[in-house]
Each structure stands twice: as structure tokens, then as C-alpha cells.
N, CA, C and O atoms as a DFTB+ gen file, in Angstrom:
484 C
 N C O
     1  1      -7.347     -13.078     -58.167
     2  2      -8.053     -11.305     -57.536
     3  2      -8.773     -12.447     -56.392
     4  3      -7.964     -12.745     -55.513
     5  1      -9.477     -12.801     -56.317
     6  2      -9.897     -13.192     -54.936
     7  2      -9.030     -14.450     -54.158
     8  3      -9.115     -15.007     -53.063
     9  1      -8.091     -14.581     -55.436
    10  2      -6.741     -15.211     -54.295
    11  2      -5.546     -14.526     -53.468
    12  3      -4.763     -14.939     -52.612
    13  1      -5.757     -13.285     -54.113
    14  2      -4.649     -11.902     -53.554
    15  2      -4.900     -11.646     -52.112
    16  3      -4.189     -11.713     -51.109
    17  1      -6.787     -11.168     -52.447
    18  2      -7.614     -10.861     -51.478
    19  2      -7.982     -11.579     -50.297
    20  3      -8.498     -10.982     -49.352
    21  1      -7.697     -13.169     -50.260
    22  2      -7.921     -14.460     -49.248
    23  2      -6.067     -14.550     -48.172
    24  3      -5.872     -14.788     -46.980
    25  1      -4.962     -14.199     -49.444
    26  2      -3.667     -14.226     -48.780
    27  2      -3.726     -12.813     -48.026
    28  3      -3.206     -12.655     -46.922
    29  1      -4.539     -11.597     -48.854
    30  2      -4.404     -10.175     -47.895
    31  2      -4.888     -10.872     -46.266
    32  3      -4.240     -11.161     -45.260
    33  1      -6.406     -10.955     -46.643
    34  2      -7.146     -10.922     -45.293
    35  2      -6.223     -11.857     -44.263
    36  3      -5.970     -11.267     -43.212
    37  1      -5.773     -12.959     -44.347
    38  2      -5.558     -13.976     -43.908
    39  2      -4.354     -13.798     -43.479
    40  3      -4.289     -14.416     -42.416
    41  1      -2.604     -12.926     -43.871
    42  2      -1.471     -11.820     -43.698
    43  2      -2.082     -11.093     -42.747
    44  3      -1.422     -10.964     -41.716
    45  1      -3.655     -10.327     -42.788
    46  2      -3.576      -9.103     -42.217
    47  2      -4.315     -10.018     -40.701
    48  3      -4.051      -9.424     -39.655
    49  1      -4.973     -11.034     -40.551
    50  2      -5.567     -11.405     -39.566
    51  2      -3.786     -12.290     -38.563
    52  3      -3.259     -12.314     -37.450
    53  1      -3.647     -12.666     -39.535
    54  2      -2.235     -12.994     -38.446
    55  2      -1.385     -12.422     -37.540
    56  3      -0.874     -12.968     -36.562
    57  1      -1.249     -11.201     -37.948
    58  2       0.071      -9.401     -38.328
    59  2      -1.320      -9.183     -36.783
    60  3      -0.762      -9.392     -35.706
    61  1      -2.527      -8.906     -36.655
    62  2      -3.649      -8.854     -35.592
    63  2      -3.366      -9.608     -34.469
    64  3      -3.143      -9.170     -33.341
    65  1      -3.390     -11.181     -34.958
    66  2      -2.917     -11.996     -34.074
    67  2      -2.433     -12.178     -32.711
    68  3      -2.755     -12.438     -31.552
    69  1      -1.074     -11.773     -33.844
    70  2       0.613     -11.594     -33.450
    71  2       0.833     -10.424     -32.459
    72  3       1.901     -10.527     -31.856
    73  1       0.211      -9.512     -32.190
    74  2       0.439      -7.828     -32.001
    75  2      -0.357      -8.073     -30.705
    76  3      -0.209      -7.318     -29.744
    77  1      -1.426      -9.402     -30.663
    78  2      -2.539      -9.079     -29.471
    79  2      -2.048     -10.150     -28.689
    80  3      -2.581     -11.233     -28.933
    81  1      -1.328     -10.141     -27.969
    82  2      -0.711     -10.812     -26.856
    83  2      -1.612     -10.970     -25.702
    84  3      -2.257      -9.929     -25.575
    85  1      -2.025     -12.128     -24.515
    86  2      -2.333     -12.403     -23.354
    87  2      -1.679     -10.733     -22.324
    88  3      -0.851      -9.872     -22.621
    89  1      -2.589     -10.945     -21.063
    90  2      -2.493      -9.403     -20.400
    91  2      -0.852      -9.627     -19.880
    92  3      -0.379     -10.690     -19.478
    93  1      -0.191      -8.418     -19.998
    94  2       0.870      -8.515     -19.636
    95  2       0.917      -8.327     -18.468
    96  3       0.332      -7.302     -18.119
    97  1       1.758      -9.366     -17.051
    98  2       1.590      -9.854     -16.048
    99  2       2.885      -8.819     -15.406
   100  3       3.955      -8.594     -15.971
   101  1       2.562      -8.433     -14.447
   102  2       3.496      -7.415     -13.526
   103  2       3.320      -7.635     -11.781
   104  3       2.214      -7.609     -11.240
   105  1       4.318      -7.801     -11.203
   106  2       4.560      -8.446     -10.097
   107  2       5.181      -7.232      -9.242
   108  3       5.948      -6.308      -9.514
   109  1       4.571      -7.610      -8.205
   110  2       5.022      -6.607      -6.748
   111  2       5.921      -6.823      -6.126
   112  3       6.048      -8.001      -5.794
   113  1       7.047      -5.774      -5.628
   114  2       8.349      -5.858      -5.428
   115  2       7.845      -7.038      -3.871
   116  3       6.784      -7.316      -3.313
   117  1       8.708      -7.266      -3.764
   118  2       9.004      -8.185      -2.030
   119  2       8.594      -6.901      -1.092
   120  3       8.550      -5.674      -1.175
   121  1       8.357      -7.808      -0.273
   122  2       7.835      -6.999       1.247
   123  2       9.164      -6.714       1.708
   124  3      10.163      -7.429       1.637
   125  1       9.004      -5.364       2.275
   126  2      10.482      -5.171       3.415
   127  2       9.849      -4.847       4.424
   128  3       8.635      -4.664       4.509
   129  1      10.532      -4.773       5.124
   130  2      10.498      -4.734       7.220
   131  2      10.937      -3.178       7.605
   132  3      11.978      -2.558       7.824
   133  1       9.074      -2.846       7.540
   134  2       9.799      -1.333       8.282
   135  2       9.505      -1.418       9.238
   136  3       8.913      -2.391       9.705
   137  1       9.974       0.022      10.092
   138  2       9.721       0.033      11.547
   139  2       8.961       1.456      11.676
   140  3       9.390       2.417      11.038
   141  1       7.429       1.619      12.803
   142  2       6.909       2.802      12.668
   143  2       7.110       3.463      13.994
   144  3       6.107       3.207      14.661
   145  1       7.675       3.960      14.462
   146  2       7.775       5.007      15.740
   147  2       6.189       6.114      15.994
   148  3       6.076       7.178      15.386
   149  1       5.091       5.593      16.989
   150  2       4.319       6.386      16.897
   151  2       3.255       6.979      18.468
   152  3       2.557       6.721      19.449
   153  1       3.693       7.603      17.889
   154  2       3.624       8.738      19.266
   155  2       1.968       9.826      19.229
   156  3       1.530      10.384      18.223
   157  1       1.597       9.843      20.056
   158  2       0.335      10.920      20.650
   159  2       0.509      12.013      21.705
   160  3      -0.160      11.969      22.737
   161  1       1.689      13.329      21.399
   162  2       1.997      14.124      22.304
   163  2       3.146      13.803      22.962
   164  3       3.389      13.790      24.168
   165  1       3.766      13.569      22.094
   166  2       5.215      12.788      22.814
   167  2       5.108      11.398      23.584
   168  3       6.219      11.004      23.940
   169  1       4.660      11.038      23.732
   170  2       4.269      10.042      24.249
   171  2       3.986       8.689      23.069
   172  3       3.192       8.763      22.131
   173  1       4.898       7.421      23.419
   174  2       4.515       6.195      22.814
   175  2       2.855       5.939      22.932
   176  3       2.306       6.088      24.024
   177  1       2.170       5.582      21.857
   178  2       0.844       5.192      21.774
   179  2       1.088       2.850      21.891
   180  3       1.938       2.096      21.418
   181  1      -0.054       2.632      22.674
   182  2       0.315       1.377      22.791
   183  2      -1.359       0.683      22.452
   184  3      -2.249       1.510      22.649
   185  1      -1.820      -0.641      22.001
   186  2      -2.646      -1.946      22.344
   187  2      -4.106      -1.041      20.847
   188  3      -5.321      -1.013      20.651
   189  1      -2.547      -0.387      20.103
   190  2      -3.465       0.438      18.561
   191  2      -3.040      -0.331      17.227
   192  3      -1.850      -0.446      16.932
   193  1      -3.878      -0.759      16.576
   194  2      -3.183      -1.029      15.212
   195  2      -3.394       0.128      14.394
   196  3      -4.230       1.025      14.290
   197  1      -2.168      -0.280      13.776
   198  2      -1.262       0.524      12.894
   199  2      -1.247       0.047      11.331
   200  3      -0.586      -0.912      10.932
   201  1      -2.277       1.059      10.316
   202  2      -2.865       0.418       9.002
   203  2      -2.495       1.585       7.777
   204  3      -2.932       2.725       7.616
   205  1      -1.545       0.822       7.031
   206  2      -1.326       1.628       5.717
   207  2      -2.084       1.269       4.806
   208  3      -2.522       0.153       4.527
   209  1      -2.210       2.107       4.410
   210  2      -2.955       2.465       2.679
   211  2      -2.357       2.954       1.309
   212  3      -1.957       4.114       1.209
   213  1      -2.306       2.252       0.467
   214  2      -1.475       2.671      -0.487
   215  2      -2.505       3.762      -1.111
   216  3      -3.679       4.002      -0.828
   217  1      -1.578       4.361      -2.113
   218  2      -2.171       5.368      -2.706
   219  2      -1.682       4.932      -4.171
   220  3      -2.203       5.291      -5.227
   221  1      -0.942       4.366      -4.071
   222  2      -0.733       3.975      -6.090
   223  2      -0.653       2.886      -5.833
   224  3      -1.659       2.525      -5.222
   225  1       0.288       1.852      -6.031
   226  2       0.397       0.658      -6.443
   227  2       0.683      -0.344      -4.604
   228  3       0.093       0.275      -3.720
   229  1       1.144      -1.148      -4.262
   230  2       1.646      -1.784      -2.905
   231  2       0.290      -2.223      -2.803
   232  3      -0.661      -2.096      -3.574
   233  1       0.449      -2.976      -1.253
   234  2      -0.569      -4.092      -0.924
   235  2      -0.470      -3.104       1.015
   236  3       0.431      -2.601       1.687
   237  1      -2.109      -3.326       1.181
   238  2      -2.553      -2.386       2.330
   239  2      -1.702      -3.696       2.965
   240  3      -1.259      -4.702       2.411
   241  1      -1.661      -3.173       4.597
   242  2      -0.336      -3.473       5.351
   243  2      -0.825      -3.000       7.577
   244  3      -0.709      -1.943       8.198
   245  1      -1.111      -3.793       7.829
   246  2      -1.590      -3.814       8.807
   247  2      -0.766      -4.305      10.417
   248  3      -0.347      -5.456      10.300
   249  1      -0.522      -3.828      11.540
   250  2       0.151      -3.764      12.618
   251  2       0.028      -3.920      13.962
   252  3      -1.016      -3.285      14.107
   253  1       0.244      -4.198      14.785
   254  2      -0.048      -3.897      16.129
   255  2       0.587      -2.623      17.185
   256  3       1.452      -3.190      16.518
   257  1       0.793      -2.135      17.596
   258  2       1.372      -1.092      17.895
   259  2       1.721      -0.867      19.276
   260  3       1.315       0.039      20.004
   261  1       2.672      -1.974      19.603
   262  2       3.496      -2.454      21.583
   263  2       4.617      -1.300      21.890
   264  3       5.745      -1.400      21.407
   265  1       4.279      -0.318      22.633
   266  2       5.042       0.499      23.625
   267  2       5.894       0.839      22.318
   268  3       7.025       0.547      21.929
   269  1       5.020       1.456      21.909
   270  2       5.004       2.911      20.394
   271  2       5.227       2.455      19.076
   272  3       5.028       3.036      18.009
   273  1       5.787       1.030      19.373
   274  2       6.218       0.669      17.567
   275  2       5.786      -0.385      16.943
   276  3       6.317      -1.430      17.320
   277  1       4.996      -0.481      16.107
   278  2       4.866      -1.117      14.489
   279  2       5.992      -1.602      13.800
   280  3       7.003      -1.046      13.371
   281  1       5.651      -2.588      13.793
   282  2       7.284      -3.046      13.004
   283  2       6.254      -3.942      11.818
   284  3       5.601      -4.939      12.128
   285  1       6.282      -3.517      10.856
   286  2       5.255      -4.066       9.269
   287  2       6.220      -4.380       7.933
   288  3       7.308      -3.872       7.665
   289  1       5.417      -5.442       7.142
   290  2       5.924      -5.986       6.315
   291  2       5.286      -5.291       5.576
   292  3       4.072      -5.147       5.719
   293  1       6.288      -4.456       4.203
   294  2       5.200      -3.657       3.832
   295  2       6.352      -3.402       2.187
   296  3       7.569      -3.213       2.166
   297  1       5.339      -3.503       0.954
   298  2       5.687      -3.177      -0.238
   299  2       6.332      -1.821      -0.632
   300  3       5.715      -0.845      -0.207
   301  1       7.247      -1.608      -1.228
   302  2       8.189      -0.144      -0.915
   303  2       7.019       0.730      -2.259
   304  3       6.786       0.391      -3.419
   305  1       6.488       1.957      -1.423
   306  2       6.015       2.601      -2.084
   307  2       5.673       3.707      -1.494
   308  3       6.484       4.127      -0.668
   309  1       4.053       4.736      -1.780
   310  2       3.327       5.931      -0.725
   311  2       2.594       5.473      -0.532
   312  3       1.933       4.956      -1.433
   313  1       2.280       5.385       0.651
   314  2       1.625       5.497       1.671
   315  2       0.251       6.382       2.258
   316  3       0.587       7.540       2.009
   317  1      -0.609       6.424       2.666
   318  2      -1.772       6.937       3.600
   319  2      -1.202       6.227       5.482
   320  3      -0.479       5.254       5.693
   321  1      -1.777       7.039       6.393
   322  2      -1.619       5.737       7.169
   323  2      -3.477       6.193       7.924
   324  3      -4.438       6.847       7.518
   325  1      -3.045       5.125       9.579
   326  2      -4.579       5.818      10.233
   327  2      -4.342       4.544      11.211
   328  3      -3.878       3.438      10.932
   329  1      -4.804       5.052      12.434
   330  2      -4.696       3.811      13.625
   331  2      -6.348       3.206      13.662
   332  3      -7.231       4.001      13.342
   333  1      -6.751       1.726      14.076
   334  2      -8.104       1.282      14.487
   335  2      -7.953       0.972      15.692
   336  3      -6.844       1.357      16.064
   337  1      -8.641       0.352      16.673
   338  2      -8.981       0.129      17.649
   339  2      -8.399      -1.569      18.287
   340  3      -9.017      -2.579      18.622
   341  1      -7.348      -1.318      18.246
   342  2      -6.564      -2.935      18.807
   343  2      -7.326      -3.631      20.254
   344  3      -8.428      -4.180      20.280
   345  1      -6.517      -3.453      21.251
   346  2      -6.951      -4.353      22.415
   347  2      -7.880      -3.708      23.179
   348  3      -8.790      -4.359      23.692
   349  1      -7.765      -2.160      23.381
   350  2      -8.587      -1.078      24.322
   351  2      -9.287      -0.268      23.249
   352  3      -8.898      -0.164      22.085
   353  1     -10.210       0.213      23.699
   354  2     -11.156       0.846      22.965
   355  2     -10.585       2.571      23.940
   356  3     -10.595       3.609      23.278
   357  1     -10.356       2.598      24.734
   358  2     -10.041       3.956      25.486
   359  2      -8.707       4.354      24.725
   360  3      -8.468       5.501      24.349
   361  1      -7.649       2.978      24.497
   362  2      -6.049       4.010      23.817
   363  2      -6.963       4.741      22.329
   364  3      -6.612       5.763      21.738
   365  1      -8.202       3.860      21.984
   366  2      -8.736       4.089      20.658
   367  2      -9.014       5.341      20.695
   368  3      -8.286       5.988      19.941
   369  1      -9.865       6.029      21.335
   370  2     -10.461       7.294      22.245
   371  2     -10.181       8.281      22.193
   372  3     -10.652       9.312      21.714
   373  1      -8.814       7.831      23.045
   374  2      -7.795       8.837      22.853
   375  2      -7.207       9.200      21.568
   376  3      -6.877      10.376      21.721
   377  1      -6.966       8.921      20.659
   378  2      -6.805       9.663      19.269
   379  2      -7.598      10.518      18.580
   380  3      -8.825      10.465      18.657
   381  1      -6.790      11.596      17.662
   382  2      -8.040      12.219      17.012
   383  2      -8.610      11.965      15.556
   384  3      -8.084      12.114      14.453
   385  1      -9.852      11.534      15.929
   386  2     -10.987      11.376      14.507
   387  2      -9.653      11.512      13.859
   388  3      -8.972      10.495      13.729
   389  1      -9.176      12.740      13.410
   390  2      -8.710      12.716      11.912
   391  2      -7.344      11.683      11.468
   392  3      -6.511      11.810      10.571
   393  1      -7.527      10.645      12.500
   394  2      -6.502       9.673      12.678
   395  2      -6.943       8.541      12.976
   396  3      -6.558       7.664      13.749
   397  1      -8.536       8.733      11.681
   398  2      -8.619       7.634      11.815
   399  2      -9.081       6.475      10.609
   400  3      -9.573       5.361      10.431
   401  1      -8.453       7.794       9.880
   402  2      -9.357       7.585       8.396
   403  2      -8.063       8.070       7.641
   404  3      -7.611       9.207       7.780
   405  1      -7.627       7.316       7.006
   406  2      -6.488       7.238       5.441
   407  2      -7.321       8.825       5.509
   408  3      -8.455       9.181       5.830
   409  1      -5.419       9.890       4.760
   410  2      -6.395      10.765       3.921
   411  2      -5.165      11.149       3.495
   412  3      -4.107      11.209       4.120
   413  1      -5.472      11.457       2.116
   414  2      -5.050      11.987       0.725
   415  2      -3.492      12.774       1.305
   416  3      -2.376      12.341       1.019
   417  1      -3.705      13.735       1.977
   418  2      -2.967      14.792       2.238
   419  2      -1.939      14.391       3.446
   420  3      -1.312      15.176       4.158
   421  1      -1.935      13.562       3.471
   422  2      -0.873      12.424       4.497
   423  2      -0.974      11.150       4.496
   424  3      -1.816      10.354       4.911
   425  1       0.616      11.025       3.645
   426  2       1.203      10.365       2.417
   427  2       2.863      10.115       3.424
   428  3       3.152      10.777       4.421
   429  1       3.556       9.231       2.938
   430  2       5.269       8.960       3.543
   431  2       5.282       7.692       2.643
   432  3       4.451       6.913       2.175
   433  1       6.243       7.815       2.634
   434  2       7.369       6.888       1.170
   435  2       7.425       5.927       2.139
   436  3       7.403       6.447       3.254
   437  1       7.494       4.597       2.168
   438  2       8.410       3.719       1.999
   439  2       9.230       2.521       1.365
   440  3       8.885       1.634       0.584
   441  1      10.594       2.845       2.056
   442  2      11.041       2.413       1.521
   443  2      11.973       1.574       2.885
   444  3      11.997       1.993       4.042
   445  1      12.818       0.099       2.295
   446  2      13.766      -0.962       2.879
   447  2      14.156      -0.311       4.345
   448  3      14.547       0.848       4.483
   449  1      13.958      -1.387       5.553
   450  2      14.592      -0.798       6.409
   451  2      14.253       0.247       6.709
   452  3      15.321       0.483       7.275
   453  1      13.665       1.204       6.863
   454  2      13.391       3.296       7.218
   455  2      12.561       2.373       8.774
   456  3      11.874       1.436       9.182
   457  1      13.181       3.337       9.017
   458  2      12.071       3.739      10.406
   459  2      11.866       5.622      10.579
   460  3      12.432       6.715      10.557
   461  1      10.287       4.715      10.795
   462  2       9.514       6.592      10.146
   463  2       8.493       6.622      11.499
   464  3       7.850       5.779      12.124
   465  1       8.744       8.235      11.597
   466  2       7.481       8.603      13.035
   467  2       6.940       9.565      12.928
   468  3       7.163      10.745      12.658
   469  1       5.507       8.397      13.387
   470  2       4.291       9.448      13.030
   471  2       4.243      10.066      14.875
   472  3       4.400       9.714      16.044
   473  1       3.971      10.980      14.163
   474  2       2.759      12.222      15.784
   475  2       2.122      11.408      15.268
   476  3       2.700      10.584      14.558
   477  1       0.594      11.348      15.456
   478  2      -0.491      11.381      15.948
   479  2      -1.140      12.467      17.296
   480  3      -1.429      12.138      18.447
   481  1      -1.227      13.907      16.603
   482  2      -1.556      15.108      17.046
   483  2      -2.131      16.037      16.368
   484  3      -2.387      17.119      16.895
């Protein structure tokens, strides 16, 4: 009887250990290059930093806006965006405050090779 209980206990422990593997490793997809055309009142903005913040999975990315264009390496996914000060304070102060931080109601989908138009109005 004791031998049967010992065997049952060992078997149960072995099944439990076999079913409890280590953590599952999930790798992010490779970043893709995306072009953002950034304008304010129809005019390209300049000398600001364009920021992408992931809403779900992905990684944060940022890059300088030059002549209205920012090119970033980004993992595909859903993001919110905002601008931060770049080279000049005057360029940053000309941007409405609502675009100086991420917002859950301002989303965009990023995919490989996309060109995305952004209006900071």
C-alpha cells in the first residue's frame, strides 16, 4: 500500500514538473522603415523630434523631423504619436499642446514600407 502511494506521488510529481516548462520566449518582429510626413497647417514642420509610443506590443521609436519628414525604424503595430522639442524651442512652441504627449484616441497602424501623413492641427 505504501509502495503504491509512493509510486503515485512520484508519478504525479513527474507529470506536474513536465507540464511546468520555463517561460515562453516571444520575440518581436524585425523593425521596418516607415516614413512620416509631418505638417502643421499644411506646412512641413522642422527641427522637432517625432515619437511613437506602442499601444499594445512593439517598441518605442523616435527620430528628427527634417523638412517635414521623419524616417523611423519601427516594429509593425499600433502606436500613438507626439512631438518633443528638437533643435529649436520656437518650432516646439508652435505645436499645439495636444500633440506634445501621446493620446489613446490618436492611433496609427505601422506596417512595412508605409508612408504616413501626420497633421499637427
